[in-house]
Amino acid sequence: MLNIRTDLALESTELYRETAKKEADGIEIETDEGESYTVTRIKIMDEIGSEQLGKPRGTYITIEVPGLKNTDQDLKDEISQLVAKEIKGLGKNHEETKTLIVGLGNWNITPDALGPKVVDRVLVTRQFFLAYKKDRDETVANVSAISPGVMGLTGIETGEIIKGIVEKTGPDLIIAIDALASRRMDRVSTTIQISDTGISPGSGVGNKRIGLTEDYLGVPVIAIGVPTVVDAATMVNDTMELIISSMKEQAQVGTDFYSMLERVAEEEKYQLIKEVLEPYMPNVLVTPKEIDILIDDLSIIIANGLNMALHPGIELKDVNRYIR
Amino acid sequence: MLNIRTDLALESTELYRETAKKEADGIEIETDEGESYTVTRIKIMDEIGSEQLGKPRGTYITIEVPGLKNTDQDLKDEISQLVAKEIKGLGKNHEETKTLIVGLGNWNITPDALGPKVVDRVLVTRQFFLAYKKDRDETVANVSAISPGVMGLTGIETGEIIKGIVEKTGPDLIIAIDALASRRMDRVSTTIQISDTGISPGSGVGNKRIGLTEDYLGVPVIAIGVPTVVDAATMVNDTMELIISSMKEQAQVGTDFYSMLERVAEEEKYQLIKEVLEPYMPNVLVTPKEIDILIDDLSIIIANGLNMALHPGIELKDVNRYIR
Amino acid sequence: MLNIRTDLALESTELYRETAKKEADGIEIETDEGESYTVTRIKIMDEIGSEQLGKPRGTYITIEVPGLKNTDQDLKDEISQLVAKEIKGLGKNHEETKTLIVGLGNWNITPDALGPKVVDRVLVTRQFFLAYKKDRDETVANVSAISPGVMGLTGIETGEIIKGIVEKTGPDLIIAIDALASRRMDRVSTTIQISDTGISPGSGVGNKRIGLTEDYLGVPVIAIGVPTVVDAATMVNDTMELIISSMKEQAQVGTDFYSMLERVAEEEKYQLIKEVLEPYMPNVLVTPKEIDILIDDLSIIIANGLNMALHPGIELKDVNRYIR
Amino acid sequence: MLNIRTDLALESTELYRETAKKEADGIEIETDEGESYTVTRIKIMDEIGSEQLGKPRGTYITIEVPGLKNTDQDLKDEISQLVAKEIKGLGKNHEETKTLIVGLGNWNITPDALGPKVVDRVLVTRQFFLAYKKDRDETVANVSAISPGVMGLTGIETGEIIKGIVEKTGPDLIIAIDALASRRMDRVSTTIQISDTGISPGSGVGNKRIGLTEDYLGVPVIAIGVPTVVDAATMVNDTMELIISSMKEQAQVGTDFYSMLERVAEEEKYQLIKEVLEPYMPNVLVTPKEIDILIDDLSIIIANGLNMALHPGIELKDVNRYIR
C-alpha cells in the first residue's frame, strides 16, 4: 500500500503505476474526453484494489478542466451540468430523497473554505417541507445544508455533529463537499472528484479524525472534492525531479548522486523530503495567488451542479436564479 | 399577559408597570448602581409573575452601560469582568463543568451576527481534553462552541442541531448568545441580559420555533442577549408619544384626538401601529449606523467575560491573549 | 425651496406637488412603462425648476423595478440592459472615452457599501492600455475605478482624492455610484437613479462636503444612485399619516388634533418629527433585513450595466463573464 | 549586484556574505538583542553599498521576533512600543508633522492585505483639524490614511493615486505599509522592516511599477514591511540544500552531483530552479496555514506602533482604545 497521501484516486492510480510499473489490480478505469474536459471513472472493485490504492472500495469520478483557471460563463455552465449528470449517475438519489449537504473545512482559511462556500450558495428547502407539512414536491427536493466547522474551531468532531443532525432530521443521502490536496499544481482548482465512498478520516486540507461514511452515519455519502493546495513536500520532490531530468538532458548530471536517487523508491524519497522539510516549515500552504477568486468560481459551479442534480424542476436556464 | 413582544425582562416589568399602574406580582427586583453601569436582577418566582410578564420563571440580570457606545478599553474590561461575575453568580458551572457555547443568529445579517461572532472569539478547549484523554485541568475548563445558523440557511431547526450535539457530546451546561430586539433605541448595544431560563421560541432578532431550554435539551441553559435592533412599530409608537407630549407642553394639542389616544391602552395603540406599519414595511430593521463596530466590540466583551467565567486560570490580565 | 432632504429627483417632484398642489415650473417629465419597470425622466430646465426642486439643473432618470426584491436572473439581465441603455442615452461617452468609475460610501456600513461593491465588480482595463501603449481598442474601452472611502476613514475629502486622480490620469468622464436615502421604504433597493448632474455636497447615505461635479472636477460626471435606507423621521411621518387616515376612515378621529395636523404644512410636520426624533435616536438606519443580499444583487446589475454601456464589445450574453 | 530578489535588506546582506564570502562595503550594521527580539540596523552609506546590496541608500531596521507566531498580549504590546520607538528614531516626524499613511497591497489576496488592514485600524484625525480649523493639538497629530488598491483592481498606478493626494492635501511625511516576500519561511510574519528609503518599484508581494520615494513624491517616505510569503523557488532551493547536507552527513552523497552543485554559485542555482519551476507553477504563494490570523495580529501591532509614534498623547496604556 502507498504511504504518499493524495486525496485524488486518480493520483493514487498514477502513483501505483509509477511505483509498481503496472496497473493496480481489482480496478476498472474508464475515460471520457470532452472538448474542454476529461472525465475519468475509477471503480475500486475489491479489497486488493482498495489496498493497493489506499482508498476504500467504490466509484471515483474525476473531472479535469484545465480551462477552469481562466474561465467564462459558458464553460462554468457546462461543468455545472457535467457535475449534475455525474452526481445523478451515482444513482443514490431520486425525487423523494431527503438530502443533507455538508460543507467541510475551515471558513477562516481561504483554501479550506470551499465546502462552507458551497453550502452558502446551495438552495435549501427542508424548512418549506416542514412548514407546509409536505412529503414531496414536483419541482423541488427536500434539501438541508450545514457547515459544521472544524475541530479547532468547535472542539467537536465534525462526524459527531453530522451524526447528531442525521439522527434528528433523518436524511436519505449526505453529500459532503471538501477541499483537497493534490500532488500537482496544475490540478489545483481545475479538478473535481465525485465519489460514492464518503470522506475517509485524515483526508482533505484539514484533518478529520472520524470519517463521514455510510458505515458510521447509516446513510449513503457522496463526496465532492476539489484540490485547492499542493503539499509542500510534493512540490519540492517534483521540482527536484524536473531539475534532475533537466540536468540529465544537459548530460551534466553526477552519476553517483543521480543513480542513487534513481535507486531510491519514489515513496522513500518523498519521506526523506518530508522529514527534512517539516521542522523547517510546518503548516505551509502552497496555493495559487488568485485562490480567493478560484474558490468563489468553483463554489458556484458545484452549487449549481447540486441544484440541478437534486431538484427536478431546476434546469440550466434557471440555475443562476438560485445562486447567491 | 402582555402582547407586546420584548426580549428584555426589564422592559416587560416596565410595560407591566405602565399598563397595570403597579408592579407585577411574584417577582423580586434588585438593583446595583455602579459608576458606569446599572445591574438589575429580576427574579420571576412563580406562575403569576411569569404570566404577568410573559416570560418563563427564573433570574434575569440586565447590565445597562450607557457609555458602551463610545467606549474605551478600561470600560470594556470592567464590563467583561462584570459579565464573568454574573455568569458565575448564576451557580450553574464549576471547574469540571463541560460547557457548550451556542452562537445563535444569521451571520449574513449584521445585527443578527452577535452570537456567531462571540463563538468565533471564545476559547475552545474540548479537543485538547479528548486528545490528552483528560477529565479536568487546573487552569482550563472543557469548552466547545458552535454557531448552528438559522433555519433559512440550513433548513434545520436550531434546536434540533443543538439537541443532536448535546446527545453526542454530553455537555453539563449550555450558554446561548443571541441578538435581541429592544423597545428603546438607547438600549441597543448598551445592554446585556443574562438569564438562567434558556431561549424561548420566538425570541431574538430571527425567529426560533423550538426554544433552547433545559426542558428540551436536558441540561441547564444560560442565555446571554444584547439588543441590536428596535422594533419599527415601537419606534413609531414612542416617537408619536414624544410628539404628543411635546405638543401638550405647547398647549396646542387637540383635546379629542389626544384624549382618545390617552384612553387607548398602550398595547392596543401598539397593535394599531403594527397593523398599519406591517404591510407598508415588513422586515425592516432599525439599527444604529455604526452597528458593525458595536457588534464587534460587544462580541469581544462577552467572549472575554465567558473566558473568565469558565476557565479557572484566566484572569483579566491575560484575557486579551485568548481573543481573536 | 423644499427643506426635506431626498436624494431622488422623483421624490422632489412628488413633494413639490404635495406641498404646492401643482407641478414644479421649468421641468419636463416623461414616463416609460415597461412590463416590470417604470422609467421616469425628469429634466430640470432652468434655475426656477432647480430652486423649486432643490436639485441642480440636468437630467434625472429614475428606474423603478418593484420586482427587484425577489428577483430572478432574467429580470436582473433586463434591468442591466436598461441601465446600459440609459447611461448611453445621456450621450456623455463614446468608444474612445476614458472613464473613471468612482464607488462612493463606507464599505464598513452595509447599506453604504453599494459604490465600493460596484467598483469591485466592474471590468477595469486602463492598465492594459498603458501596458500596450494603445489609445483605442475595438472591443474594450479605457476604464479605471476607485473606491475612495469616506472622510471618517481617510481624513481626506472624497472630492480631493478624486480631483487628484483626475489630474494625474486625465479621464474624459466620471461615473460615480452612491447609496441614497429615500422617503419611501418600497423604493429601497428597487429604484435606480441615473443623472448627468454629478453628486451634490451633502447627498447620499454618508455626507460629502465637496460635491463631485463637472464644475469642480472639470469633466462630466454621471451619478448612479440606489436608495438603500429610509430616513427615520420620514418613516414616522408616513406611518402617522397612515394611522390618521385609517382612524379617519373609522370615523374615530379627534377633530381638533386631526384638523390641526391637516393645517400644518407637510414640511413643518416633518421638521417637528425630526426635532423630536433626533436627540432620541441619532444615527439610526432604517433598512430592509436582507440588505446584504439586496446590495450584492444591485451591485451586479449596475456593474453589468456599466460594462455593457462602456465597452463596445460586451453584450448581454457575455456580461456575466466579466463579473466577480 | 545580486539578482536574487529579496525585500529584506537583512537578507541582502546575508546573500552578499554567502556569495562574496565577505561583508558588503559601504554599510554599517548594528545589532540590539532583546530577550524576545533582535533589532538589526543596516545603514547603506554610499553607492557602492547600494550596488552591492541592490537596495537604495538609507537606514533599514529589521525587528525579528520569533515568538510572534504564538504570541500573547504582552509581547504584542512590547513590539508595538519597539515599532513606535524605531519610527521616531528615524527622525522624520515631530508633533506638527502631517502624516499620510498608505496601505499598499490587494485586499482580496490574504497575504497581500497587510497594508489595507493597518490603514483600517490606524487613528485618522485630519478631518478634525479641518473641521476645527486647527494647525496643531497637544495630544493628537494630523494623520490621514488611504489604501489605494493595486493596478489590477483600479487600472491606476498606486504612485499616481498617492501623488495626486499628496498634491491636494500636502502631508509632510508618508508612511507606507506593505507585505513583503522573504527567502526564509521562519521570517514570515515574525519580522518587521522599517526603512527611511520609501518603496522601490517592483518590491512587495504585488508588483509596483512606480516606487513611492521622496524623489517622486517630494516628501520623505518611511516604509514598513512584513514578509508574508516566501518565494517558491527559494523554498525548493533551501530544501534541496538541507537534503544535500543531510545526505552528506549520512555519507551517502554522490560525489559528482554534489560537488557540481557545490561549484555552482548560489545565484545560478536559484536561477536554474526558477527556470524549471515557473512554467510548472506560476503565481504560486507559499504561506503559513494560519496567515489570516497572523496578518490580523501584525496589523494591530503596526497600527498601535504608528498611533504611539505619531500622536504625542497616546501611550501604551491607552493604545488599545484607538484600535478597531
mmCIF file of N, CA and C in Angstrom, chain D residues 197-255:
data_model
loop_
_atom_site.group_PDB
_atom_site.id
_atom_site.type_symbol
_atom_site.label_atom_id
_atom_site.label_comp_id
_atom_site.label_asym_id
_atom_site.label_seq_id
_atom_site.Cartn_x
_atom_site.Cartn_y
_atom_site.Cartn_z
ATOM 1 N N THR D 197 13.698 54.762 3.244
ATOM 2 C CA THR D 197 14.034 54.852 1.825
ATOM 3 C C THR D 197 12.825 54.797 0.918
ATOM 4 N N GLY D 198 11.626 54.686 1.508
ATOM 5 C CA GLY D 198 10.445 54.546 0.664
ATOM 6 C C GLY D 198 10.341 53.148 0.088
ATOM 7 N N ILE D 199 9.465 53.029 -0.913
ATOM 8 C CA ILE D 199 9.188 51.733 -1.547
ATOM 9 C C ILE D 199 9.722 51.790 -2.971
ATOM 10 N N SER D 200 10.583 50.828 -3.319
ATOM 11 C CA SER D 200 11.132 50.806 -4.678
ATOM 12 C C SER D 200 10.156 50.138 -5.631
ATOM 13 N N PRO D 201 10.244 50.482 -6.924
ATOM 14 C CA PRO D 201 9.423 49.777 -7.904
ATOM 15 C C PRO D 201 9.731 48.278 -7.833
ATOM 16 N N GLY D 202 8.736 47.447 -8.011
ATOM 17 C CA GLY D 202 8.962 46.003 -8.104
ATOM 18 C C GLY D 202 9.040 45.279 -6.783
ATOM 19 N N SER D 203 9.035 45.978 -5.672
ATOM 20 C CA SER D 203 9.127 45.285 -4.395
ATOM 21 C C SER D 203 7.740 44.882 -3.893
ATOM 22 N N GLY D 204 7.696 44.112 -2.824
ATOM 23 C CA GLY D 204 6.424 43.715 -2.219
ATOM 24 C C GLY D 204 5.833 42.496 -2.889
ATOM 25 N N VAL D 205 4.712 42.017 -2.327
ATOM 26 C CA VAL D 205 4.075 40.808 -2.850
ATOM 27 C C VAL D 205 3.470 41.064 -4.222
ATOM 28 N N GLY D 206 2.773 42.181 -4.353
ATOM 29 C CA GLY D 206 2.333 42.616 -5.669
ATOM 30 C C GLY D 206 3.446 43.453 -6.279
ATOM 31 N N ASN D 207 3.413 43.641 -7.577
ATOM 32 C CA ASN D 207 4.498 44.415 -8.195
ATOM 33 C C ASN D 207 4.078 45.842 -8.470
ATOM 34 N N LYS D 208 4.883 46.779 -8.021
ATOM 35 C CA LYS D 208 4.617 48.184 -8.306
ATOM 36 C C LYS D 208 5.539 48.618 -9.451
ATOM 37 N N ARG D 209 5.020 49.445 -10.344
ATOM 38 C CA ARG D 209 5.873 49.951 -11.427
ATOM 39 C C ARG D 209 6.528 51.282 -11.063
ATOM 40 N N ILE D 210 5.764 52.117 -10.366
ATOM 41 C CA ILE D 210 6.328 53.374 -9.877
ATOM 42 C C ILE D 210 6.602 53.184 -8.393
ATOM 43 N N GLY D 211 7.762 53.602 -7.914
ATOM 44 C CA GLY D 211 8.035 53.488 -6.491
ATOM 45 C C GLY D 211 7.375 54.616 -5.714
ATOM 46 N N LEU D 212 7.306 54.453 -4.411
ATOM 47 C CA LEU D 212 6.866 55.551 -3.542
ATOM 48 C C LEU D 212 8.112 56.060 -2.833
ATOM 49 N N THR D 213 8.756 57.067 -3.422
ATOM 50 C CA THR D 213 10.014 57.561 -2.877
ATOM 51 C C THR D 213 9.948 59.076 -2.714
ATOM 52 N N GLU D 214 10.862 59.597 -1.891
ATOM 53 C CA GLU D 214 10.907 61.044 -1.687
ATOM 54 C C GLU D 214 11.173 61.759 -3.014
ATOM 55 N N ASP D 215 12.033 61.156 -3.856
ATOM 56 C CA ASP D 215 12.290 61.699 -5.189
ATOM 57 C C ASP D 215 11.000 61.944 -5.969
ATOM 58 N N TYR D 216 10.134 60.953 -5.978
ATOM 59 C CA TYR D 216 8.927 61.027 -6.797
ATOM 60 C C TYR D 216 7.837 61.855 -6.117
ATOM 61 N N LEU D 217 7.700 61.708 -4.804
ATOM 62 C CA LEU D 217 6.560 62.324 -4.119
ATOM 63 C C LEU D 217 6.881 63.681 -3.492
ATOM 64 N N GLY D 218 8.176 63.968 -3.312
ATOM 65 C CA GLY D 218 8.538 65.276 -2.777
ATOM 66 C C GLY D 218 8.482 65.383 -1.265
ATOM 67 N N VAL D 219 8.109 64.315 -0.594
ATOM 68 C CA VAL D 219 8.147 64.277 0.883
ATOM 69 C C VAL D 219 8.807 62.978 1.324
ATOM 70 N N PRO D 220 9.435 62.986 2.524
ATOM 71 C CA PRO D 220 10.083 61.758 2.995
ATOM 72 C C PRO D 220 9.077 60.603 3.090
ATOM 73 N N VAL D 221 9.552 59.398 2.799
ATOM 74 C CA VAL D 221 8.696 58.214 2.854
ATOM 75 C C VAL D 221 9.331 57.160 3.749
ATOM 76 N N ILE D 222 8.666 56.823 4.843
ATOM 77 C CA ILE D 222 9.072 55.695 5.680
ATOM 78 C C ILE D 222 8.306 54.469 5.193
ATOM 79 N N ALA D 223 9.024 53.348 5.009
ATOM 80 C CA ALA D 223 8.358 52.114 4.577
ATOM 81 C C ALA D 223 8.384 51.111 5.717
ATOM 82 N N ILE D 224 7.241 50.507 5.979
ATOM 83 C CA ILE D 224 7.157 49.428 6.967
ATOM 84 C C ILE D 224 6.702 48.180 6.230
ATOM 85 N N GLY D 225 7.507 47.118 6.333
ATOM 86 C CA GLY D 225 7.152 45.905 5.601
ATOM 87 C C GLY D 225 7.256 44.676 6.482
ATOM 88 N N VAL D 226 6.404 43.699 6.190
ATOM 89 C CA VAL D 226 6.435 42.421 6.903
ATOM 90 C C VAL D 226 6.383 41.310 5.870
ATOM 91 N N PRO D 227 7.332 40.357 5.912
ATOM 92 C CA PRO D 227 7.224 39.238 4.975
ATOM 93 C C PRO D 227 6.013 38.374 5.309
ATOM 94 N N THR D 228 5.208 38.097 4.293
ATOM 95 C CA THR D 228 4.016 37.264 4.493
ATOM 96 C C THR D 228 4.027 36.038 3.578
ATOM 97 N N VAL D 229 4.954 35.995 2.646
ATOM 98 C CA VAL D 229 5.083 34.830 1.758
ATOM 99 C C VAL D 229 6.569 34.527 1.570
ATOM 100 N N VAL D 230 6.864 33.311 1.159
ATOM 101 C CA VAL D 230 8.201 33.042 0.621
ATOM 102 C C VAL D 230 8.050 32.706 -0.841
ATOM 103 N N ASP D 231 9.114 32.967 -1.548
ATOM 104 C CA ASP D 231 9.219 32.669 -2.955
ATOM 105 C C ASP D 231 9.316 31.147 -3.111
ATOM 106 N N ALA D 232 8.529 30.558 -4.023
ATOM 107 C CA ALA D 232 8.533 29.097 -4.165
ATOM 108 C C ALA D 232 9.923 28.590 -4.575
ATOM 109 N N ALA D 233 10.598 29.313 -5.471
ATOM 110 C CA ALA D 233 11.937 28.880 -5.898
ATOM 111 C C ALA D 233 12.895 28.857 -4.713
ATOM 112 N N THR D 234 12.797 29.868 -3.860
ATOM 113 C CA THR D 234 13.634 29.895 -2.663
ATOM 114 C C THR D 234 13.368 28.688 -1.787
ATOM 115 N N MET D 235 12.104 28.352 -1.646
ATOM 116 C CA MET D 235 11.761 27.231 -0.790
ATOM 117 C C MET D 235 12.375 25.941 -1.319
ATOM 118 N N VAL D 236 12.258 25.721 -2.621
ATOM 119 C CA VAL D 236 12.827 24.498 -3.209
ATOM 120 C C VAL D 236 14.342 24.512 -3.043
ATOM 121 N N ASN D 237 14.946 25.626 -3.369
ATOM 122 C CA ASN D 237 16.392 25.782 -3.258
ATOM 123 C C ASN D 237 16.877 25.434 -1.845
ATOM 124 N N ASP D 238 16.234 26.024 -0.871
ATOM 125 C CA ASP D 238 16.674 25.820 0.504
ATOM 126 C C ASP D 238 16.455 24.381 0.947
ATOM 127 N N THR D 239 15.334 23.794 0.547
ATOM 128 C CA THR D 239 15.074 22.406 0.917
ATOM 129 C C THR D 239 16.106 21.489 0.279
ATOM 130 N N MET D 240 16.430 21.736 -0.992
ATOM 131 C CA MET D 240 17.448 20.914 -1.652
ATOM 132 C C MET D 240 18.761 20.979 -0.890
ATOM 133 N N GLU D 241 19.107 22.167 -0.446
ATOM 134 C CA GLU D 241 20.356 22.279 0.298
ATOM 135 C C GLU D 241 20.302 21.527 1.616
ATOM 136 N N LEU D 242 19.178 21.624 2.274
ATOM 137 C CA LEU D 242 19.021 20.858 3.514
ATOM 138 C C LEU D 242 19.151 19.368 3.236
ATOM 139 N N ILE D 243 18.546 18.918 2.141
ATOM 140 C CA ILE D 243 18.606 17.490 1.806
ATOM 141 C C ILE D 243 20.035 17.071 1.499
ATOM 142 N N ILE D 244 20.704 17.889 0.688
ATOM 143 C CA ILE D 244 22.086 17.547 0.334
ATOM 144 C C ILE D 244 22.958 17.512 1.579
ATOM 145 N N SER D 245 22.779 18.504 2.470
ATOM 146 C CA SER D 245 23.661 18.475 3.644
ATOM 147 C C SER D 245 23.268 17.341 4.581
ATOM 148 N N SER D 246 21.981 16.979 4.568
ATOM 149 C CA SER D 246 21.585 15.828 5.395
ATOM 150 C C SER D 246 22.149 14.531 4.804
ATOM 151 N N MET D 247 22.155 14.440 3.478
ATOM 152 C CA MET D 247 22.739 13.262 2.813
ATOM 153 C C MET D 247 24.243 13.187 3.068
ATOM 154 N N LYS D 248 24.862 14.349 3.024
ATOM 155 C CA LYS D 248 26.307 14.431 3.230
ATOM 156 C C LYS D 248 26.661 13.875 4.614
ATOM 157 N N GLU D 249 25.896 14.310 5.604
ATOM 158 C CA GLU D 249 26.120 13.804 6.965
ATOM 159 C C GLU D 249 26.015 12.288 7.021
ATOM 160 N N GLN D 250 25.093 11.777 6.253
ATOM 161 C CA GLN D 250 24.925 10.319 6.229
ATOM 162 C C GLN D 250 25.954 9.669 5.291
ATOM 163 N N ALA D 251 26.899 10.459 4.809
ATOM 164 C CA ALA D 251 27.970 9.980 3.927
ATOM 165 C C ALA D 251 27.437 9.183 2.741
ATOM 166 N N GLN D 252 26.270 9.539 2.319
ATOM 167 C CA GLN D 252 25.693 8.812 1.183
ATOM 168 C C GLN D 252 25.762 9.630 -0.096
ATOM 169 N N VAL D 253 26.265 10.834 0.035
ATOM 170 C CA VAL D 253 26.086 11.752 -1.078
ATOM 171 C C VAL D 253 26.969 11.366 -2.266
ATOM 172 N N GLY D 254 26.388 11.409 -3.421
ATOM 173 C CA GLY D 254 27.147 11.114 -4.640
ATOM 174 C C GLY D 254 28.141 12.240 -4.900
ATOM 175 N N THR D 255 29.358 11.926 -5.094
ATOM 176 C CA THR D 255 30.388 12.961 -5.192
ATOM 177 C C THR D 255 30.201 13.892 -6.382
#
